[in-house]
Amino acid sequence: MKPIREIHHPLALEKIGQLREHATDVSTFRRIVAELSTFLAIECTDDLATETRTIQTPIAQATVVRARDEVVLIPILRAGLGMVEGMLLWIPSAKVGHLGMYRDPDTLMPVEYYANTPAGMNDSVVIVLDPMLATGGSATAALGLLKARGAKHIKLASIIAAPEGIAKVQSHHPDVQIYAVVVDEGLNSHGYIVPGLGDAGDRIFGTL
Ligand SMILES: O=P(O)(O)OC[C@H]1O[C@H](OP(=O)(O)OP(=O)(O)O)[C@H](O)[C@@H]1O
Ligand SMILES: O=c1cc[nH]c(=O)[nH]1
Ligand SMILES: [Mg+2]
């Protein structure tokens, strides 16, 4: 089982504090989600396979590196959409598929309503995007669907993760590396992350 990679960085933690604040307005919230997503993109791609070639600088020949792996981003709608732009700043050539899922408020079980993923994901590095990993039900279902469609090298990028969600994903998908900016205390009786930031989708899209 892969241990979670929690990112400790003073400025990332400062941004998390702004996301948590109830008073943070929607444009600031969106911008910070995008910034933290770029930060997660850097972490998630630090083991991509590379190849080298020789080029000519104005001074001399140099051996330069380029990434060989194709990257596919899979945001889980809605909240995961807020992470796409920031991820693409760092991985501009990534393909983007979409999974629509919401969590039933009574059962907390994920309900799938849309799935559009690129063909030929077998050899790609697939990064699932969801800012909140709470019970882990949505992420676990998304990872199962992607594996059924051929994905083999999958990562999960979240901004805030709860220990319960991490444990669930690790038990069902021990091969998937989870990245989170922070791991919070746990869940409340409604399945919300504590202290968390509330409903990420509503805060990104201004639908509170
Ligand atoms: O780990 P889980 O317990 O499954 O919870 C996490 C899910 O809940 C939220 O989605 P939500 O149902 O609020 O849909 P939305 O993104 O459309 O707001 C969040 O964006 C995750 O997808
Ligand atoms: O705290 C939570 C839990 C699930 N989904 C959210 O958006 N926030
Ligand atoms: Mg929501």
PDB file of C-alpha atoms and ligand atoms in Angstrom:
ATOM      1  CA  MET A   1       0.000   0.000   0.000  1.00  0.00           C
ATOM      2  CA  LYS A   2       1.353   3.414  -0.951  1.00  0.00           C
ATOM      3  CA  PRO A   3       1.560   5.926   1.913  1.00  0.00           C
ATOM      4  CA  ILE A   4      -0.304   9.184   1.356  1.00  0.00           C
ATOM      5  CA  ARG A   5       1.844  12.077   0.195  1.00  0.00           C
ATOM      6  CA  GLU A   6       0.823  15.063   2.291  1.00  0.00           C
ATOM      7  CA  ILE A   7       2.453  18.277   1.191  1.00  0.00           C
ATOM      8  CA  HIS A   8       3.913  20.445   3.928  1.00  0.00           C
ATOM      9  CA  HIS A   9       4.666  23.897   2.586  1.00  0.00           C
ATOM     10  CA  PRO A  10       4.165  27.148   4.483  1.00  0.00           C
ATOM     11  CA  LEU A  11       2.564  29.048   1.617  1.00  0.00           C
ATOM     12  CA  ALA A  12       0.304  26.146   0.679  1.00  0.00           C
ATOM     13  CA  LEU A  13      -0.858  25.993   4.296  1.00  0.00           C
ATOM     14  CA  GLU A  14      -1.486  29.751   4.263  1.00  0.00           C
ATOM     15  CA  LYS A  15      -3.680  29.272   1.189  1.00  0.00           C
ATOM     16  CA  ILE A  16      -5.520  26.403   2.886  1.00  0.00           C
ATOM     17  CA  GLY A  17      -6.315  28.811   5.715  1.00  0.00           C
ATOM     18  CA  GLN A  18      -7.903  31.217   3.226  1.00  0.00           C
ATOM     19  CA  LEU A  19      -9.982  28.398   1.725  1.00  0.00           C
ATOM     20  CA  ARG A  20     -11.215  27.386   5.154  1.00  0.00           C
ATOM     21  CA  GLU A  21     -12.415  30.895   6.029  1.00  0.00           C
ATOM     22  CA  HIS A  22     -16.150  31.202   5.683  1.00  0.00           C
ATOM     23  CA  ALA A  23     -15.789  34.850   4.594  1.00  0.00           C
ATOM     24  CA  THR A  24     -13.534  34.117   1.589  1.00  0.00           C
ATOM     25  CA  ASP A  25     -15.327  35.250  -1.572  1.00  0.00           C
ATOM     26  CA  VAL A  26     -15.898  33.039  -4.598  1.00  0.00           C
ATOM     27  CA  SER A  27     -13.254  34.605  -6.864  1.00  0.00           C
ATOM     28  CA  THR A  28     -10.535  34.277  -4.200  1.00  0.00           C
ATOM     29  CA  PHE A  29     -11.657  30.721  -3.468  1.00  0.00           C
ATOM     30  CA  ARG A  30     -11.435  29.745  -7.154  1.00  0.00           C
ATOM     31  CA  ARG A  31      -8.027  31.354  -7.576  1.00  0.00           C
ATOM     32  CA  ILE A  32      -6.577  29.568  -4.567  1.00  0.00           C
ATOM     33  CA  VAL A  33      -7.996  26.204  -5.668  1.00  0.00           C
ATOM     34  CA  ALA A  34      -6.270  26.782  -9.028  1.00  0.00           C
ATOM     35  CA  GLU A  35      -2.971  27.745  -7.378  1.00  0.00           C
ATOM     36  CA  LEU A  36      -2.971  24.713  -5.086  1.00  0.00           C
ATOM     37  CA  SER A  37      -3.828  22.528  -8.073  1.00  0.00           C
ATOM     38  CA  THR A  38      -0.712  23.714  -9.893  1.00  0.00           C
ATOM     39  CA  PHE A  39       1.247  22.865  -6.780  1.00  0.00           C
ATOM     40  CA  LEU A  40      -0.320  19.374  -6.685  1.00  0.00           C
ATOM     41  CA  ALA A  41       0.406  18.952 -10.410  1.00  0.00           C
ATOM     42  CA  ILE A  42       4.104  19.491  -9.745  1.00  0.00           C
ATOM     43  CA  GLU A  43       4.058  16.824  -7.013  1.00  0.00           C
ATOM     44  CA  CYS A  44       2.001  14.348  -9.051  1.00  0.00           C
ATOM     45  CA  THR A  45       4.328  14.476 -12.044  1.00  0.00           C
ATOM     46  CA  ASP A  46       7.702  14.205 -10.331  1.00  0.00           C
ATOM     47  CA  ASP A  47       8.090  10.566 -11.392  1.00  0.00           C
ATOM     48  CA  LEU A  48       7.029  10.782 -15.064  1.00  0.00           C
ATOM     49  CA  ALA A  49       9.189   8.770 -17.436  1.00  0.00           C
ATOM     50  CA  THR A  50      11.539  10.945 -19.458  1.00  0.00           C
ATOM     51  CA  GLU A  51      13.645  10.759 -22.590  1.00  0.00           C
ATOM     52  CA  THR A  52      16.590  12.843 -23.665  1.00  0.00           C
ATOM     53  CA  ARG A  53      17.673  14.472 -26.897  1.00  0.00           C
ATOM     54  CA  THR A  54      20.505  16.688 -27.972  1.00  0.00           C
ATOM     55  CA  ILE A  55      19.881  20.302 -28.942  1.00  0.00           C
ATOM     56  CA  GLN A  56      22.016  23.286 -29.813  1.00  0.00           C
ATOM     57  CA  THR A  57      22.034  26.264 -27.442  1.00  0.00           C
ATOM     58  CA  PRO A  58      23.552  29.569 -28.644  1.00  0.00           C
ATOM     59  CA  ILE A  59      26.733  28.426 -26.867  1.00  0.00           C
ATOM     60  CA  ALA A  60      27.068  24.647 -27.118  1.00  0.00           C
ATOM     61  CA  GLN A  61      25.285  21.341 -27.534  1.00  0.00           C
ATOM     62  CA  ALA A  62      23.150  20.280 -24.570  1.00  0.00           C
ATOM     63  CA  THR A  63      21.290  17.147 -23.595  1.00  0.00           C
ATOM     64  CA  VAL A  64      17.729  18.091 -22.679  1.00  0.00           C
ATOM     65  CA  VAL A  65      14.913  16.119 -21.146  1.00  0.00           C
ATOM     66  CA  ARG A  66      11.280  15.757 -22.067  1.00  0.00           C
ATOM     67  CA  ALA A  67       8.501  13.803 -20.407  1.00  0.00           C
ATOM     68  CA  ARG A  68       7.567  10.606 -22.250  1.00  0.00           C
ATOM     69  CA  ASP A  69       4.406   9.694 -20.326  1.00  0.00           C
ATOM     70  CA  GLU A  70       1.060  10.962 -21.578  1.00  0.00           C
ATOM     71  CA  VAL A  71      -1.024  12.464 -18.758  1.00  0.00           C
ATOM     72  CA  VAL A  72      -4.817  12.259 -18.526  1.00  0.00           C
ATOM     73  CA  LEU A  73      -6.676  14.442 -16.027  1.00  0.00           C
ATOM     74  CA  ILE A  74     -10.028  13.204 -14.746  1.00  0.00           C
ATOM     75  CA  PRO A  75     -11.908  15.822 -12.708  1.00  0.00           C
ATOM     76  CA  ILE A  76     -14.854  14.515 -10.674  1.00  0.00           C
ATOM     77  CA  LEU A  77     -17.699  16.971 -11.328  1.00  0.00           C
ATOM     78  CA  ARG A  78     -18.425  19.405 -10.092  1.00  0.00           C
ATOM     79  CA  ALA A  79     -15.743  20.386  -7.618  1.00  0.00           C
ATOM     80  CA  GLY A  80     -12.900  18.680  -9.501  1.00  0.00           C
ATOM     81  CA  LEU A  81     -13.478  21.050 -12.421  1.00  0.00           C
ATOM     82  CA  GLY A  82     -12.025  23.828 -10.285  1.00  0.00           C
ATOM     83  CA  MET A  83      -8.675  22.035 -10.336  1.00  0.00           C
ATOM     84  CA  VAL A  84      -8.320  21.582 -14.113  1.00  0.00           C
ATOM     85  CA  GLU A  85      -7.043  25.029 -15.074  1.00  0.00           C
ATOM     86  CA  GLY A  86      -4.316  25.018 -12.414  1.00  0.00           C
ATOM     87  CA  MET A  87      -3.220  21.491 -13.372  1.00  0.00           C
ATOM     88  CA  LEU A  88      -3.023  22.430 -17.066  1.00  0.00           C
ATOM     89  CA  LEU A  89      -0.682  25.329 -16.271  1.00  0.00           C
ATOM     90  CA  TRP A  90       1.906  22.709 -15.319  1.00  0.00           C
ATOM     91  CA  ILE A  91       0.824  19.903 -17.711  1.00  0.00           C
ATOM     92  CA  PRO A  92      -0.463  21.812 -20.769  1.00  0.00           C
ATOM     93  CA  SER A  93      -0.514  18.758 -23.045  1.00  0.00           C
ATOM     94  CA  ALA A  94      -2.702  16.651 -20.734  1.00  0.00           C
ATOM     95  CA  LYS A  95      -5.905  15.138 -22.072  1.00  0.00           C
ATOM     96  CA  VAL A  96      -8.990  15.799 -19.934  1.00  0.00           C
ATOM     97  CA  GLY A  97     -11.822  13.328 -19.321  1.00  0.00           C
ATOM     98  CA  HIS A  98     -14.832  13.946 -17.058  1.00  0.00           C
ATOM     99  CA  LEU A  99     -16.655  11.920 -14.430  1.00  0.00           C
ATOM    100  CA  GLY A 100     -19.922  13.276 -13.066  1.00  0.00           C
ATOM    101  CA  MET A 101     -20.664  12.110  -9.528  1.00  0.00           C
ATOM    102  CA  TYR A 102     -22.532  13.508  -6.596  1.00  0.00           C
ATOM    103  CA  ARG A 103     -22.824  12.194  -3.088  1.00  0.00           C
ATOM    104  CA  ASP A 104     -26.337  11.279  -2.007  1.00  0.00           C
ATOM    105  CA  PRO A 105     -26.923  13.499   1.054  1.00  0.00           C
ATOM    106  CA  ASP A 106     -28.744  10.742   2.993  1.00  0.00           C
ATOM    107  CA  THR A 107     -26.740   7.625   2.205  1.00  0.00           C
ATOM    108  CA  LEU A 108     -23.430   9.449   1.409  1.00  0.00           C
ATOM    109  CA  MET A 109     -23.073   6.967  -1.467  1.00  0.00           C
ATOM    110  CA  PRO A 110     -21.730   8.262  -4.798  1.00  0.00           C
ATOM    111  CA  VAL A 111     -24.199   8.562  -7.694  1.00  0.00           C
ATOM    112  CA  GLU A 112     -22.617   8.523 -11.163  1.00  0.00           C
ATOM    113  CA  TYR A 113     -24.320  10.698 -13.788  1.00  0.00           C
ATOM    114  CA  TYR A 114     -21.702  11.217 -16.503  1.00  0.00           C
ATOM    115  CA  ALA A 115     -18.560   9.481 -17.712  1.00  0.00           C
ATOM    116  CA  ASN A 116     -16.543  10.645 -20.692  1.00  0.00           C
ATOM    117  CA  THR A 117     -12.979   9.357 -20.657  1.00  0.00           C
ATOM    118  CA  PRO A 118     -10.378   9.306 -23.437  1.00  0.00           C
ATOM    119  CA  ALA A 119      -9.746   6.024 -25.240  1.00  0.00           C
ATOM    120  CA  GLY A 120      -6.381   4.322 -24.760  1.00  0.00           C
ATOM    121  CA  MET A 121      -5.646   5.256 -21.139  1.00  0.00           C
ATOM    122  CA  ASN A 122      -3.726   1.977 -20.576  1.00  0.00           C
ATOM    123  CA  ASP A 123      -0.271   3.498 -20.865  1.00  0.00           C
ATOM    124  CA  SER A 124      -1.132   6.980 -19.560  1.00  0.00           C
ATOM    125  CA  VAL A 125      -0.595   8.447 -16.140  1.00  0.00           C
ATOM    126  CA  VAL A 126      -4.149   9.193 -15.050  1.00  0.00           C
ATOM    127  CA  ILE A 127      -4.664  11.841 -12.343  1.00  0.00           C
ATOM    128  CA  VAL A 128      -8.090  11.945 -10.691  1.00  0.00           C
ATOM    129  CA  LEU A 129      -8.974  15.416  -9.402  1.00  0.00           C
ATOM    130  CA  ASP A 130     -11.287  16.068  -6.476  1.00  0.00           C
ATOM    131  CA  PRO A 131     -10.533  18.750  -3.905  1.00  0.00           C
ATOM    132  CA  MET A 132     -12.297  16.836  -1.095  1.00  0.00           C
ATOM    133  CA  LEU A 133     -11.610  13.232  -0.095  1.00  0.00           C
ATOM    134  CA  ALA A 134     -14.215  12.714   2.643  1.00  0.00           C
ATOM    135  CA  THR A 135     -15.691   9.205   3.105  1.00  0.00           C
ATOM    136  CA  GLY A 136     -13.754   8.161   0.002  1.00  0.00           C
ATOM    137  CA  GLY A 137     -16.893   6.770  -1.653  1.00  0.00           C
ATOM    138  CA  SER A 138     -16.690   9.020  -4.734  1.00  0.00           C
ATOM    139  CA  ALA A 139     -12.968   8.500  -5.261  1.00  0.00           C
ATOM    140  CA  THR A 140     -13.206   4.727  -4.772  1.00  0.00           C
ATOM    141  CA  ALA A 141     -16.013   4.491  -7.331  1.00  0.00           C
ATOM    142  CA  ALA A 142     -14.154   6.761  -9.783  1.00  0.00           C
ATOM    143  CA  LEU A 143     -10.979   4.693  -9.517  1.00  0.00           C
ATOM    144  CA  GLY A 144     -12.934   1.474 -10.100  1.00  0.00           C
ATOM    145  CA  LEU A 145     -14.580   2.927 -13.201  1.00  0.00           C
ATOM    146  CA  LEU A 146     -11.248   4.125 -14.616  1.00  0.00           C
ATOM    147  CA  LYS A 147      -9.612   0.734 -14.039  1.00  0.00           C
ATOM    148  CA  ALA A 148     -12.557  -0.951 -15.785  1.00  0.00           C
ATOM    149  CA  ARG A 149     -11.821   1.354 -18.746  1.00  0.00           C
ATOM    150  CA  GLY A 150      -8.174   0.301 -18.853  1.00  0.00           C
ATOM    151  CA  ALA A 151      -6.338   2.826 -16.667  1.00  0.00           C
ATOM    152  CA  LYS A 152      -3.374   1.203 -14.926  1.00  0.00           C
ATOM    153  CA  HIS A 153      -1.245   4.032 -13.580  1.00  0.00           C
ATOM    154  CA  ILE A 154      -3.556   6.178 -11.489  1.00  0.00           C
ATOM    155  CA  LYS A 155      -3.002   8.950  -8.946  1.00  0.00           C
ATOM    156  CA  LEU A 156      -5.543  10.831  -6.857  1.00  0.00           C
ATOM    157  CA  ALA A 157      -5.010  14.540  -6.173  1.00  0.00           C
ATOM    158  CA  SER A 158      -7.019  16.198  -3.388  1.00  0.00           C
ATOM    159  CA  ILE A 159      -6.651  19.468  -1.562  1.00  0.00           C
ATOM    160  CA  ILE A 160      -8.073  18.269   1.779  1.00  0.00           C
ATOM    161  CA  ALA A 161      -8.335  14.602   2.745  1.00  0.00           C
ATOM    162  CA  ALA A 162      -9.938  12.936   5.768  1.00  0.00           C
ATOM    163  CA  PRO A 163      -8.301   9.872   7.336  1.00  0.00           C
ATOM    164  CA  GLU A 164     -11.506   7.877   6.689  1.00  0.00           C
ATOM    165  CA  GLY A 165     -11.349   8.585   2.946  1.00  0.00           C
ATOM    166  CA  ILE A 166      -7.652   7.812   2.740  1.00  0.00           C
ATOM    167  CA  ALA A 167      -8.209   4.451   4.471  1.00  0.00           C
ATOM    168  CA  LYS A 168     -11.076   3.548   2.139  1.00  0.00           C
ATOM    169  CA  VAL A 169      -9.156   4.368  -1.043  1.00  0.00           C
ATOM    170  CA  GLN A 170      -6.045   2.581   0.223  1.00  0.00           C
ATOM    171  CA  SER A 171      -7.996  -0.572   1.076  1.00  0.00           C
ATOM    172  CA  HIS A 172      -9.791  -0.754  -2.303  1.00  0.00           C
ATOM    173  CA  HIS A 173      -6.996   0.656  -4.474  1.00  0.00           C
ATOM    174  CA  PRO A 174      -3.638   0.084  -2.736  1.00  0.00           C
ATOM    175  CA  ASP A 175      -1.824   0.756  -6.029  1.00  0.00           C
ATOM    176  CA  VAL A 176      -3.087   4.348  -6.271  1.00  0.00           C
ATOM    177  CA  GLN A 177      -0.866   7.104  -4.918  1.00  0.00           C
ATOM    178  CA  ILE A 178      -2.895   9.706  -3.015  1.00  0.00           C
ATOM    179  CA  TYR A 179      -1.685  13.315  -2.819  1.00  0.00           C
ATOM    180  CA  ALA A 180      -3.218  15.877  -0.479  1.00  0.00           C
ATOM    181  CA  VAL A 181      -2.174  19.339   0.559  1.00  0.00           C
ATOM    182  CA  VAL A 182      -3.439  18.597   4.080  1.00  0.00           C
ATOM    183  CA  VAL A 183      -5.022  15.740   6.020  1.00  0.00           C
ATOM    184  CA  ASP A 184      -7.748  16.952   8.367  1.00  0.00           C
ATOM    185  CA  GLU A 185      -9.093  15.554  11.653  1.00  0.00           C
ATOM    186  CA  GLY A 186     -12.035  13.525  10.391  1.00  0.00           C
ATOM    187  CA  LEU A 187     -15.698  13.668   9.388  1.00  0.00           C
ATOM    188  CA  ASN A 188     -18.785  15.017  11.126  1.00  0.00           C
ATOM    189  CA  SER A 189     -22.111  13.154  11.307  1.00  0.00           C
ATOM    190  CA  HIS A 190     -23.089  14.496   7.839  1.00  0.00           C
ATOM    191  CA  GLY A 191     -19.886  13.237   6.232  1.00  0.00           C
ATOM    192  CA  TYR A 192     -18.303  16.693   5.984  1.00  0.00           C
ATOM    193  CA  ILE A 193     -14.596  17.096   6.602  1.00  0.00           C
ATOM    194  CA  VAL A 194     -13.706  18.762   9.939  1.00  0.00           C
ATOM    195  CA  PRO A 195     -12.526  21.491  10.032  1.00  0.00           C
ATOM    196  CA  GLY A 196     -12.587  21.332   6.218  1.00  0.00           C
ATOM    197  CA  LEU A 197     -13.936  24.154   4.102  1.00  0.00           C
ATOM    198  CA  GLY A 198     -17.597  23.222   3.609  1.00  0.00           C
ATOM    199  CA  ASP A 199     -18.948  22.097   0.256  1.00  0.00           C
ATOM    200  CA  ALA A 200     -16.154  22.656  -2.236  1.00  0.00           C
ATOM    201  CA  GLY A 201     -18.456  22.529  -5.282  1.00  0.00           C
ATOM    202  CA  ASP A 202     -20.776  25.159  -3.863  1.00  0.00           C
ATOM    203  CA  ARG A 203     -17.879  27.417  -2.902  1.00  0.00           C
ATOM    204  CA  ILE A 204     -16.175  27.106  -6.321  1.00  0.00           C
ATOM    205  CA  PHE A 205     -19.363  27.695  -8.280  1.00  0.00           C
ATOM    206  CA  GLY A 206     -21.016  30.220  -5.955  1.00  0.00           C
ATOM    207  CA  THR A 207     -24.106  28.053  -5.406  1.00  0.00           C
ATOM    208  CA  LEU A 208     -24.270  28.297  -1.621  1.00  0.00           C
TER     209      LEU A 208
HETATM  210  O1  LIG B   1     -15.420  11.283  -0.304  1.00  0.00           O
HETATM  211  P1  LIG B   1     -16.890  11.457  -0.437  1.00  0.00           P
HETATM  212  O2  LIG B   1     -17.634  11.205   0.846  1.00  0.00           O
HETATM  213  O3  LIG B   1     -17.478  10.699  -1.581  1.00  0.00           O
HETATM  214  O4  LIG B   1     -17.155  13.004  -0.657  1.00  0.00           O
HETATM  215  C1  LIG B   1     -16.424  13.754  -1.550  1.00  0.00           C
HETATM  216  C2  LIG B   1     -17.277  14.173  -2.698  1.00  0.00           C
HETATM  217  O5  LIG B   1     -18.283  15.074  -2.244  1.00  0.00           O
HETATM  218  C3  LIG B   1     -18.221  16.269  -3.018  1.00  0.00           C
HETATM  219  O6  LIG B   1     -19.018  16.188  -4.117  1.00  0.00           O
HETATM  220  P2  LIG B   1     -20.568  16.609  -4.083  1.00  0.00           P
HETATM  221  O7  LIG B   1     -21.450  15.423  -3.866  1.00  0.00           O
HETATM  222  O8  LIG B   1     -20.747  17.720  -3.108  1.00  0.00           O
HETATM  223  O9  LIG B   1     -20.828  17.081  -5.546  1.00  0.00           O
HETATM  224  P3  LIG B   1     -20.413  18.484  -6.234  1.00  0.00           P
HETATM  225  O10 LIG B   1     -18.940  18.426  -6.504  1.00  0.00           O
HETATM  226  O11 LIG B   1     -21.242  18.529  -7.463  1.00  0.00           O
HETATM  227  O12 LIG B   1     -20.759  19.586  -5.263  1.00  0.00           O
HETATM  228  C4  LIG B   1     -16.744  16.338  -3.366  1.00  0.00           C
HETATM  229  O13 LIG B   1     -16.488  17.198  -4.431  1.00  0.00           O
HETATM  230  C5  LIG B   1     -16.410  14.907  -3.666  1.00  0.00           C
HETATM  231  O14 LIG B   1     -16.708  14.523  -4.992  1.00  0.00           O
HETATM  232  O1  LIG B   2     -16.387  18.336   3.534  1.00  0.00           O
HETATM  233  C1  LIG B   2     -16.796  17.955   2.444  1.00  0.00           C
HETATM  234  C2  LIG B   2     -17.184  16.627   2.198  1.00  0.00           C
HETATM  235  C3  LIG B   2     -17.606  16.273   0.968  1.00  0.00           C
HETATM  236  N1  LIG B   2     -17.668  17.200  -0.010  1.00  0.00           N
HETATM  237  C4  LIG B   2     -17.313  18.482   0.211  1.00  0.00           C
HETATM  238  O2  LIG B   2     -17.371  19.311  -0.703  1.00  0.00           O
HETATM  239  N2  LIG B   2     -16.886  18.831   1.423  1.00  0.00           N
HETATM  240 MG    MG B   3     -20.667  19.551  -3.436  1.00  0.00          MG
END
